[in-house]
mmCIF file with all atom_site columns, C-alpha atoms in Angstrom:
data_model
loop_
_atom_site.group_PDB
_atom_site.id
_atom_site.type_symbol
_atom_site.label_atom_id
_atom_site.label_alt_id
_atom_site.label_comp_id
_atom_site.label_asym_id
_atom_site.label_entity_id
_atom_site.label_seq_id
_atom_site.pdbx_PDB_ins_code
_atom_site.Cartn_x
_atom_site.Cartn_y
_atom_site.Cartn_z
_atom_site.occupancy
_atom_site.B_iso_or_equiv
_atom_site.pdbx_formal_charge
_atom_site.auth_seq_id
_atom_site.auth_comp_id
_atom_site.auth_asym_id
_atom_site.auth_atom_id
_atom_site.pdbx_PDB_model_num
ATOM 1   C CA . MET A 1 1   ? 96.501  67.072 229.493 1.00 0.00 ? 121 MET A CA 1
ATOM 2   C CA . LYS A 1 2   ? 98.790  67.059 226.805 1.00 0.00 ? 122 LYS A CA 1
ATOM 3   C CA . THR A 1 3   ? 100.938 70.314 226.593 1.00 0.00 ? 123 THR A CA 1
ATOM 4   C CA . GLU A 1 4   ? 101.836 70.102 222.931 1.00 0.00 ? 124 GLU A CA 1
ATOM 5   C CA . ASP A 1 5   ? 98.148  70.313 222.133 1.00 0.00 ? 125 ASP A CA 1
ATOM 6   C CA . LEU A 1 6   ? 97.442  73.249 223.975 1.00 0.00 ? 126 LEU A CA 1
ATOM 7   C CA . HIS A 1 7   ? 100.567 75.147 222.642 1.00 0.00 ? 127 HIS A CA 1
ATOM 8   C CA . GLU A 1 8   ? 99.608  74.012 218.918 1.00 0.00 ? 128 GLU A CA 1
ATOM 9   C CA . ALA A 1 9   ? 95.717  75.332 219.450 1.00 0.00 ? 129 ALA A CA 1
ATOM 10  C CA . THR A 1 10  ? 94.616  77.953 217.444 1.00 0.00 ? 130 THR A CA 1
ATOM 11  C CA . LEU A 1 11  ? 92.821  80.857 219.723 1.00 0.00 ? 131 LEU A CA 1
ATOM 12  C CA . VAL A 1 12  ? 91.465  83.912 218.024 1.00 0.00 ? 132 VAL A CA 1
ATOM 13  C CA . SER A 1 13  ? 91.509  87.164 220.042 1.00 0.00 ? 133 SER A CA 1
ATOM 14  C CA . LEU A 1 14  ? 88.199  88.638 220.575 1.00 0.00 ? 134 LEU A CA 1
ATOM 15  C CA . LYS A 1 15  ? 87.487  92.480 220.529 1.00 0.00 ? 135 LYS A CA 1
ATOM 16  C CA . PHE A 1 16  ? 84.470  93.774 222.322 1.00 0.00 ? 136 PHE A CA 1
ATOM 17  C CA . GLY A 1 17  ? 82.494  96.757 221.371 1.00 0.00 ? 137 GLY A CA 1
ATOM 18  C CA . SER A 1 18  ? 79.048  97.880 220.343 1.00 0.00 ? 138 SER A CA 1
ATOM 19  C CA . ASP A 1 19  ? 79.157  97.287 216.423 1.00 0.00 ? 139 ASP A CA 1
ATOM 20  C CA . PRO A 1 20  ? 79.833  94.321 216.008 1.00 0.00 ? 140 PRO A CA 1
ATOM 21  C CA . LEU A 1 21  ? 79.333  93.492 219.881 1.00 0.00 ? 141 LEU A CA 1
ATOM 22  C CA . VAL A 1 22  ? 82.335  90.713 219.389 1.00 0.00 ? 142 VAL A CA 1
ATOM 23  C CA . GLU A 1 23  ? 84.665  90.580 216.630 1.00 0.00 ? 143 GLU A CA 1
ATOM 24  C CA . GLU A 1 24  ? 87.405  88.360 216.020 1.00 0.00 ? 144 GLU A CA 1
ATOM 25  C CA . THR A 1 25  ? 90.690  89.452 215.326 1.00 0.00 ? 145 THR A CA 1
ATOM 26  C CA . ASP A 1 26  ? 94.135  88.095 214.893 1.00 0.00 ? 146 ASP A CA 1
ATOM 27  C CA . ALA A 1 27  ? 94.729  84.306 215.553 1.00 0.00 ? 147 ALA A CA 1
ATOM 28  C CA . PHE A 1 28  ? 97.408  82.988 217.716 1.00 0.00 ? 148 PHE A CA 1
ATOM 29  C CA . THR A 1 29  ? 98.869  79.634 219.135 1.00 0.00 ? 149 THR A CA 1
ATOM 30  C CA . GLY A 1 30  ? 98.192  78.621 222.289 1.00 0.00 ? 150 GLY A CA 1
ATOM 31  C CA . LYS A 1 31  ? 101.837 78.992 223.335 1.00 0.00 ? 151 LYS A CA 1
ATOM 32  C CA . GLU A 1 32  ? 101.881 82.498 222.017 1.00 0.00 ? 152 GLU A CA 1
ATOM 33  C CA . VAL A 1 33  ? 98.690  83.354 224.417 1.00 0.00 ? 153 VAL A CA 1
ATOM 34  C CA . LEU A 1 34  ? 100.409 81.618 227.318 1.00 0.00 ? 154 LEU A CA 1
ATOM 35  C CA . THR A 1 35  ? 104.124 82.895 227.165 1.00 0.00 ? 155 THR A CA 1
ATOM 36  C CA . THR A 1 36  ? 103.659 86.731 225.912 1.00 0.00 ? 156 THR A CA 1
ATOM 37  C CA . ASP A 1 37  ? 103.718 88.710 229.098 1.00 0.00 ? 157 ASP A CA 1
ATOM 38  C CA . PRO A 1 38  ? 102.984 85.573 231.403 1.00 0.00 ? 158 PRO A CA 1
ATOM 39  C CA . GLY A 1 39  ? 103.218 87.501 234.825 1.00 0.00 ? 159 GLY A CA 1
ATOM 40  C CA . THR A 1 40  ? 105.688 86.533 237.301 1.00 0.00 ? 160 THR A CA 1
ATOM 41  C CA . ALA A 1 41  ? 104.016 83.606 238.737 1.00 0.00 ? 161 ALA A CA 1
ATOM 42  C CA . GLY A 1 42  ? 102.481 82.376 235.492 1.00 0.00 ? 162 GLY A CA 1
ATOM 43  C CA . THR A 1 43  ? 99.362  82.396 233.324 1.00 0.00 ? 163 THR A CA 1
ATOM 44  C CA . LEU A 1 44  ? 95.880  81.506 235.120 1.00 0.00 ? 164 LEU A CA 1
ATOM 45  C CA . VAL A 1 45  ? 93.216  80.280 231.996 1.00 0.00 ? 165 VAL A CA 1
ATOM 46  C CA . PHE A 1 46  ? 89.795  80.379 232.837 1.00 0.00 ? 166 PHE A CA 1
ATOM 47  C CA . VAL A 1 47  ? 87.853  78.219 230.442 1.00 0.00 ? 167 VAL A CA 1
ATOM 48  C CA . SER A 1 48  ? 84.448  79.212 231.358 1.00 0.00 ? 168 SER A CA 1
ATOM 49  C CA . LYS A 1 49  ? 82.553  82.407 233.192 1.00 0.00 ? 169 LYS A CA 1
ATOM 50  C CA . ALA A 1 50  ? 83.027  83.170 236.551 1.00 0.00 ? 170 ALA A CA 1
ATOM 51  C CA . ASP A 1 51  ? 84.605  85.845 239.132 1.00 0.00 ? 171 ASP A CA 1
ATOM 52  C CA . ALA A 1 52  ? 88.466  86.271 238.717 1.00 0.00 ? 172 ALA A CA 1
ATOM 53  C CA . GLY A 1 53  ? 89.274  87.287 242.319 1.00 0.00 ? 173 GLY A CA 1
ATOM 54  C CA . ASP A 1 54  ? 92.659  88.252 243.424 1.00 0.00 ? 174 ASP A CA 1
ATOM 55  C CA . PHE A 1 55  ? 95.695  86.552 241.247 1.00 0.00 ? 175 PHE A CA 1
ATOM 56  C CA . GLU A 1 56  ? 98.302  89.123 241.848 1.00 0.00 ? 176 GLU A CA 1
ATOM 57  C CA . GLY A 1 57  ? 101.439 87.748 239.820 1.00 0.00 ? 177 GLY A CA 1
ATOM 58  C CA . PHE A 1 58  ? 99.610  86.100 237.060 1.00 0.00 ? 178 PHE A CA 1
ATOM 59  C CA . GLN A 1 59  ? 98.191  86.929 233.694 1.00 0.00 ? 179 GLN A CA 1
ATOM 60  C CA . LEU A 1 60  ? 94.495  86.034 233.221 1.00 0.00 ? 180 LEU A CA 1
ATOM 61  C CA . ARG A 1 61  ? 93.341  84.777 230.405 1.00 0.00 ? 181 ARG A CA 1
ATOM 62  C CA . ALA A 1 62  ? 89.479  83.386 228.891 1.00 0.00 ? 182 ALA A CA 1
ATOM 63  C CA . ILE A 1 63  ? 89.108  80.927 226.642 1.00 0.00 ? 183 ILE A CA 1
ATOM 64  C CA . VAL A 1 64  ? 85.493  80.794 225.262 1.00 0.00 ? 184 VAL A CA 1
ATOM 65  C CA . LYS A 1 65  ? 84.133  77.850 222.660 1.00 0.00 ? 185 LYS A CA 1
ATOM 66  C CA . GLU A 1 66  ? 82.010  79.844 220.252 1.00 0.00 ? 186 GLU A CA 1
ATOM 67  C CA . THR A 1 67  ? 80.939  83.360 219.117 1.00 0.00 ? 187 THR A CA 1
ATOM 68  C CA . GLY A 1 68  ? 77.952  84.240 217.088 1.00 0.00 ? 188 GLY A CA 1
ATOM 69  C CA . VAL A 1 69  ? 75.456  82.330 219.391 1.00 0.00 ? 189 VAL A CA 1
ATOM 70  C CA . ASP A 1 70  ? 75.351  85.137 222.557 1.00 0.00 ? 190 ASP A CA 1
ATOM 71  C CA . ASP A 1 71  ? 77.558  87.892 221.648 1.00 0.00 ? 191 ASP A CA 1
ATOM 72  C CA . GLU A 1 72  ? 75.472  90.249 223.928 1.00 0.00 ? 192 GLU A CA 1
ATOM 73  C CA . GLY A 1 73  ? 76.043  87.485 226.905 1.00 0.00 ? 193 GLY A CA 1
ATOM 74  C CA . LEU A 1 74  ? 79.774  86.956 225.676 1.00 0.00 ? 194 LEU A CA 1
ATOM 75  C CA . GLN A 1 75  ? 79.993  90.921 225.909 1.00 0.00 ? 195 GLN A CA 1
ATOM 76  C CA . GLU A 1 76  ? 78.680  91.197 229.220 1.00 0.00 ? 196 GLU A CA 1
ATOM 77  C CA . PHE A 1 77  ? 81.162  88.504 230.532 1.00 0.00 ? 197 PHE A CA 1
ATOM 78  C CA . ALA A 1 78  ? 83.917  90.044 229.209 1.00 0.00 ? 198 ALA A CA 1
ATOM 79  C CA . THR A 1 79  ? 83.190  93.691 230.183 1.00 0.00 ? 199 THR A CA 1
ATOM 80  C CA . GLU A 1 80  ? 81.254  93.331 233.541 1.00 0.00 ? 200 GLU A CA 1
ATOM 81  C CA . TYR A 1 81  ? 82.726  90.076 234.981 1.00 0.00 ? 201 TYR A CA 1
ATOM 82  C CA . PHE A 1 82  ? 85.891  88.987 233.409 1.00 0.00 ? 202 PHE A CA 1
ATOM 83  C CA . PRO A 1 83  ? 87.489  91.883 231.829 1.00 0.00 ? 203 PRO A CA 1
ATOM 84  C CA . TYR A 1 84  ? 90.786  89.953 230.777 1.00 0.00 ? 204 TYR A CA 1
ATOM 85  C CA . PRO A 1 85  ? 92.145  89.057 227.300 1.00 0.00 ? 205 PRO A CA 1
ATOM 86  C CA . THR A 1 86  ? 89.346  86.720 225.874 1.00 0.00 ? 206 THR A CA 1
ATOM 87  C CA . TYR A 1 87  ? 90.233  84.003 222.777 1.00 0.00 ? 207 TYR A CA 1
ATOM 88  C CA . LYS A 1 88  ? 87.949  81.726 221.038 1.00 0.00 ? 208 LYS A CA 1
ATOM 89  C CA . ASP A 1 89  ? 89.193  77.777 220.876 1.00 0.00 ? 209 ASP A CA 1
ATOM 90  C CA . GLN A 1 90  ? 86.909  76.556 218.172 1.00 0.00 ? 210 GLN A CA 1
ATOM 91  C CA . ALA A 1 91  ? 88.596  73.369 218.270 1.00 0.00 ? 211 ALA A CA 1
ATOM 92  C CA . LEU A 1 92  ? 87.637  73.142 221.721 1.00 0.00 ? 212 LEU A CA 1
ATOM 93  C CA . THR A 1 93  ? 91.435  72.259 222.616 1.00 0.00 ? 213 THR A CA 1
ATOM 94  C CA . PHE A 1 94  ? 91.370  73.439 226.208 1.00 0.00 ? 214 PHE A CA 1
ATOM 95  C CA . TYR A 1 95  ? 88.008  72.154 226.975 1.00 0.00 ? 215 TYR A CA 1
ATOM 96  C CA . ASN A 1 96  ? 89.268  68.670 225.491 1.00 0.00 ? 216 ASN A CA 1
ATOM 97  C CA . ALA A 1 97  ? 92.353  69.245 227.819 1.00 0.00 ? 217 ALA A CA 1
ATOM 98  C CA . LEU A 1 98  ? 89.766  69.550 230.800 1.00 0.00 ? 218 LEU A CA 1
ATOM 99  C CA . GLY A 1 99  ? 88.106  66.358 229.778 1.00 0.00 ? 219 GLY A CA 1
ATOM 100 C CA . SER A 1 100 ? 85.391  67.279 227.775 1.00 0.00 ? 220 SER A CA 1
ATOM 101 C CA . GLY A 1 101 ? 83.065  67.665 230.705 1.00 0.00 ? 221 GLY A CA 1
ATOM 102 C CA . LYS A 1 102 ? 79.372  68.004 230.166 1.00 0.00 ? 222 LYS A CA 1
ATOM 103 C CA . VAL A 1 103 ? 76.626  68.206 232.488 1.00 0.00 ? 223 VAL A CA 1
ATOM 104 C CA . SER A 1 104 ? 75.343  64.865 233.588 1.00 0.00 ? 224 SER A CA 1
ATOM 105 C CA . LEU A 1 105 ? 72.255  64.528 236.180 1.00 0.00 ? 225 LEU A CA 1
ATOM 106 C CA . GLY A 1 106 ? 70.785  61.260 234.532 1.00 0.00 ? 226 GLY A CA 1
ATOM 107 C CA . PHE A 1 107 ? 66.889  61.147 234.040 1.00 0.00 ? 227 PHE A CA 1
ATOM 108 C CA . ASN A 1 108 ? 65.924  61.954 237.569 1.00 0.00 ? 228 ASN A CA 1
ATOM 109 C CA . PRO A 1 109 ? 63.136  64.865 237.265 1.00 0.00 ? 229 PRO A CA 1
ATOM 110 C CA . LEU A 1 110 ? 64.153  65.562 241.224 1.00 0.00 ? 230 LEU A CA 1
ATOM 111 C CA . ALA A 1 111 ? 67.808  65.724 240.329 1.00 0.00 ? 231 ALA A CA 1
ATOM 112 C CA . TRP A 1 112 ? 67.033  68.284 237.587 1.00 0.00 ? 232 TRP A CA 1
ATOM 113 C CA . GLY A 1 113 ? 64.739  70.359 239.599 1.00 0.00 ? 233 GLY A CA 1
ATOM 114 C CA . LYS A 1 114 ? 67.452  70.729 242.705 1.00 0.00 ? 234 LYS A CA 1
ATOM 115 C CA . PHE A 1 115 ? 70.003  71.558 240.256 1.00 0.00 ? 235 PHE A CA 1
ATOM 116 C CA . MET A 1 116 ? 67.933  74.596 238.435 1.00 0.00 ? 236 MET A CA 1
ATOM 117 C CA . MET A 1 117 ? 67.093  75.609 242.250 1.00 0.00 ? 237 MET A CA 1
ATOM 118 C CA . ASP A 1 118 ? 70.546  75.457 243.657 1.00 0.00 ? 238 ASP A CA 1
ATOM 119 C CA . SER A 1 119 ? 71.671  77.397 240.379 1.00 0.00 ? 239 SER A CA 1
ATOM 120 C CA . MET A 1 120 ? 69.081  79.904 240.845 1.00 0.00 ? 240 MET A CA 1
ATOM 121 C CA . LYS A 1 121 ? 70.414  80.496 244.562 1.00 0.00 ? 241 LYS A CA 1
ATOM 122 C CA . ARG A 1 122 ? 73.670  80.512 243.464 1.00 0.00 ? 242 ARG A CA 1
ATOM 123 C CA . ILE A 1 123 ? 73.215  83.261 240.489 1.00 0.00 ? 243 ILE A CA 1
ATOM 124 C CA . LYS A 1 124 ? 71.401  85.169 243.083 1.00 0.00 ? 244 LYS A CA 1
ATOM 125 C CA . ASP A 1 125 ? 73.882  84.840 245.881 1.00 0.00 ? 245 ASP A CA 1
ATOM 126 C CA . LEU A 1 126 ? 76.685  85.939 243.552 1.00 0.00 ? 246 LEU A CA 1
ATOM 127 C CA . GLY A 1 127 ? 74.974  89.003 242.334 1.00 0.00 ? 247 GLY A CA 1
ATOM 128 C CA . VAL A 1 128 ? 74.998  87.995 238.821 1.00 0.00 ? 248 VAL A CA 1
ATOM 129 C CA . LYS A 1 129 ? 72.553  90.568 236.719 1.00 0.00 ? 249 LYS A CA 1
ATOM 130 C CA . SER A 1 130 ? 71.549  88.675 233.899 1.00 0.00 ? 250 SER A CA 1
ATOM 131 C CA . TYR A 1 131 ? 72.064  85.035 232.773 1.00 0.00 ? 251 TYR A CA 1
ATOM 132 C CA . ASN A 1 132 ? 71.041  83.241 229.739 1.00 0.00 ? 252 ASN A CA 1
ATOM 133 C CA . THR A 1 133 ? 70.697  79.603 228.380 1.00 0.00 ? 253 THR A CA 1
ATOM 134 C CA . LYS A 1 134 ? 71.809  80.282 224.593 1.00 0.00 ? 254 LYS A CA 1
ATOM 135 C CA . GLY A 1 135 ? 74.407  78.107 223.156 1.00 0.00 ? 255 GLY A CA 1
ATOM 136 C CA . GLU A 1 136 ? 76.258  75.207 224.572 1.00 0.00 ? 256 GLU A CA 1
ATOM 137 C CA . GLY A 1 137 ? 75.104  75.185 227.992 1.00 0.00 ? 257 GLY A CA 1
ATOM 138 C CA . PHE A 1 138 ? 75.844  72.032 228.858 1.00 0.00 ? 258 PHE A CA 1
ATOM 139 C CA . LEU A 1 139 ? 79.675  71.734 228.009 1.00 0.00 ? 259 LEU A CA 1
ATOM 140 C CA . GLN A 1 140 ? 81.991  72.758 231.361 1.00 0.00 ? 260 GLN A CA 1
ATOM 141 C CA . GLY A 1 141 ? 85.169  74.313 231.399 1.00 0.00 ? 261 GLY A CA 1
ATOM 142 C CA . GLY A 1 142 ? 87.287  75.202 234.263 1.00 0.00 ? 262 GLY A CA 1
ATOM 143 C CA . TRP A 1 143 ? 90.671  76.603 235.315 1.00 0.00 ? 263 TRP A CA 1
ATOM 144 C CA . ILE A 1 144 ? 94.433  75.994 234.227 1.00 0.00 ? 264 ILE A CA 1
ATOM 145 C CA . LEU A 1 145 ? 97.356  77.552 235.755 1.00 0.00 ? 265 LEU A CA 1
ATOM 146 C CA . PHE A 1 146 ? 100.423 77.528 233.762 1.00 0.00 ? 266 PHE A CA 1
ATOM 147 C CA . ASP A 1 147 ? 104.034 78.376 234.454 1.00 0.00 ? 267 ASP A CA 1
ATOM 148 C CA . PRO A 1 148 ? 105.925 81.527 232.897 1.00 0.00 ? 268 PRO A CA 1
ATOM 149 C CA . LYS A 1 149 ? 106.780 79.049 230.062 1.00 0.00 ? 269 LYS A CA 1
ATOM 150 C CA . GLY A 1 150 ? 103.255 77.945 229.528 1.00 0.00 ? 270 GLY A CA 1
ATOM 151 C CA . LEU A 1 151 ? 103.680 74.658 230.788 1.00 0.00 ? 271 LEU A CA 1
ATOM 152 C CA . PRO A 1 152 ? 100.245 73.622 232.527 1.00 0.00 ? 272 PRO A CA 1
ATOM 153 C CA . GLN A 1 153 ? 100.802 73.108 236.788 1.00 0.00 ? 273 GLN A CA 1
ATOM 154 C CA . VAL A 1 154 ? 97.406  72.214 237.703 1.00 0.00 ? 274 VAL A CA 1
ATOM 155 C CA . ALA A 1 155 ? 93.686  71.961 236.446 1.00 0.00 ? 275 ALA A CA 1
ATOM 156 C CA . PHE A 1 156 ? 90.527  72.479 238.149 1.00 0.00 ? 276 PHE A CA 1
ATOM 157 C CA . GLN A 1 157 ? 87.425  71.237 236.191 1.00 0.00 ? 277 GLN A CA 1
ATOM 158 C CA . GLU A 1 158 ? 84.078  72.914 236.452 1.00 0.00 ? 278 GLU A CA 1
ATOM 159 C CA . ASN A 1 159 ? 81.282  70.776 238.378 1.00 0.00 ? 279 ASN A CA 1
ATOM 160 C CA . ALA A 1 160 ? 77.943  72.027 237.575 1.00 0.00 ? 280 ALA A CA 1
ATOM 161 C CA . LYS A 1 161 ? 76.509  70.500 240.979 1.00 0.00 ? 281 LYS A CA 1
ATOM 162 C CA . LYS A 1 162 ? 78.955  72.605 243.092 1.00 0.00 ? 282 LYS A CA 1
ATOM 163 C CA . ARG A 1 163 ? 81.098  75.859 243.213 1.00 0.00 ? 283 ARG A CA 1
ATOM 164 C CA . VAL A 1 164 ? 84.291  75.861 241.476 1.00 0.00 ? 284 VAL A CA 1
ATOM 165 C CA . PRO A 1 165 ? 86.916  74.872 244.428 1.00 0.00 ? 285 PRO A CA 1
ATOM 166 C CA . ILE A 1 166 ? 88.351  78.618 244.609 1.00 0.00 ? 286 ILE A CA 1
ATOM 167 C CA . ASP A 1 167 ? 90.037  77.997 247.963 1.00 0.00 ? 287 ASP A CA 1
ATOM 168 C CA . ASP A 1 168 ? 91.937  75.166 246.025 1.00 0.00 ? 288 ASP A CA 1
ATOM 169 C CA . ILE A 1 169 ? 92.645  77.316 243.339 1.00 0.00 ? 289 ILE A CA 1
ATOM 170 C CA . LEU A 1 170 ? 93.982  80.236 245.470 1.00 0.00 ? 290 LEU A CA 1
ATOM 171 C CA . LYS A 1 171 ? 96.233  77.448 247.191 1.00 0.00 ? 291 LYS A CA 1
ATOM 172 C CA . GLU A 1 172 ? 97.985  76.520 243.885 1.00 0.00 ? 292 GLU A CA 1
ATOM 173 C CA . VAL A 1 173 ? 98.283  79.892 243.089 1.00 0.00 ? 293 VAL A CA 1
ATOM 174 C CA . GLN A 1 174 ? 99.970  80.918 246.199 1.00 0.00 ? 294 GLN A CA 1
ATOM 175 C CA . SER A 1 175 ? 101.992 77.892 245.833 1.00 0.00 ? 295 SER A CA 1
ATOM 176 C CA . MET A 1 176 ? 103.120 78.648 242.354 1.00 0.00 ? 296 MET A CA 1
ATOM 177 C CA . ARG A 1 177 ? 104.142 82.007 243.603 1.00 0.00 ? 297 ARG A CA 1
ATOM 178 C CA . THR A 1 178 ? 106.022 80.777 246.238 1.00 0.00 ? 298 THR A CA 1
ATOM 179 C CA . ASP A 1 179 ? 107.997 78.249 244.069 1.00 0.00 ? 299 ASP A CA 1
ATOM 180 C CA . GLY A 1 180 ? 108.641 80.750 241.281 1.00 0.00 ? 300 GLY A CA 1
ATOM 181 C CA . LYS A 1 181 ? 110.707 83.345 243.524 1.00 0.00 ? 301 LYS A CA 1
#
C-alpha cells in the first residue's frame, strides 16, 4: 500500500437526497479527506459496505467505486447502514491499495451454490432489509485504518467467503487509541 498514491487519489464527495438520489459534489485529494478532522485516534476508511460498529475516537469515511449504476442502493447504504461521509474513488486507488481483490470461486458449481447459500444466511442474520446484484459485485474492498496524519496503519481485505474480521479490526482500533494517547 503506497501512502502517496492514497494521498494523491481524487475523491468526490457524495450528497444523498431525493432528486437526484446521489449527487457528486466537491473533489478532494485523499490526503484532504484523511487529515481534515481525523479524530483523536485517526480515520477508519471503509472501502465497501457493512455496519460501522463502535469506533469511538475515529472519524469514519466510506469510499465507493461507482455512482449512476444503483444510486437507490447507494443511498440506502449511506443513510441506513453507514451514515458517514461517503466519497467516490473512480480511479479505484483505494481498492487497488487493498490488492484489487475479486471474488474467485473457480468453476465448481457446488462452490457457487454454497457461496450463495452462505451469503443469503449472512444477509438474514445481519437483518439486511434489501440487497442487489447491480454494478461491479465481484470487486471486494475492506477497511483501512489511518493515523491522524493520514498514514495507513493497517488494512483488512474483504473476503466474500467469510465475514470481515471485526474482532481483529476492533483490536487494532484499541491499539491505535492506546498508542495515540
